[in-house]
Amino acid sequence: NAMIPIITVIGLNFGLLLAGAILTETVFSWPGIGRYVVNAVRMRDYPAVQGCVLFFAFFFVIVNLITDILYVYIDPRIHYK
């Protein structure tokens, strides 16, 4: 019974990790997708910004889908039709 809230928090915190990557990579000058997004915004590279936002959104949706699927395996009282 205690695993359901833990999985919920992990799924929601994943979005914070994606947003935190942008800040961390910018502050510490690490190469990565977060810094790429910041540079794309500065250079007004709209297709790159749209692609990165789409990537982040898709990844977040997949993580939430996995979270919902894990609910069914952990708690048999939960079922989806």
CSV table of C-alpha atoms in Angstrom, one decimal, residues 4-18 59-68:
chain,number,residue,atom,x,y,z
A,4,ILE,CA,1.6,3.8,-4.7
A,5,PRO,CA,2.4,7.3,-3.2
A,6,ILE,CA,6.1,6.6,-3.7
A,7,ILE,CA,5.6,5.8,-7.4
A,8,THR,CA,3.4,8.9,-7.8
A,9,VAL,CA,6.1,11.2,-6.3
A,10,ILE,CA,8.8,9.6,-8.5
A,11,GLY,CA,6.7,10.1,-11.6
A,12,LEU,CA,6.0,13.7,-10.8
A,13,ASN,CA,9.5,14.5,-9.7
A,14,PHE,CA,10.8,13.3,-13.1
A,15,GLY,CA,9.4,16.5,-14.6
A,16,LEU,CA,11.3,18.5,-12.1
A,17,LEU,CA,14.5,16.6,-13.1
A,18,LEU,CA,14.0,17.6,-16.7
A,59,PHE,CA,9.4,11.8,-22.3
A,60,PHE,CA,7.2,13.1,-19.5
A,61,VAL,CA,4.1,11.4,-20.9
A,62,ILE,CA,6.0,8.1,-21.3
A,63,VAL,CA,7.1,8.3,-17.7
A,64,ASN,CA,3.6,9.0,-16.5
A,65,LEU,CA,2.3,6.1,-18.6
A,66,ILE,CA,4.8,3.8,-17.0
A,67,THR,CA,3.8,5.1,-13.6
A,68,ASP,CA,0.1,4.2,-14.4
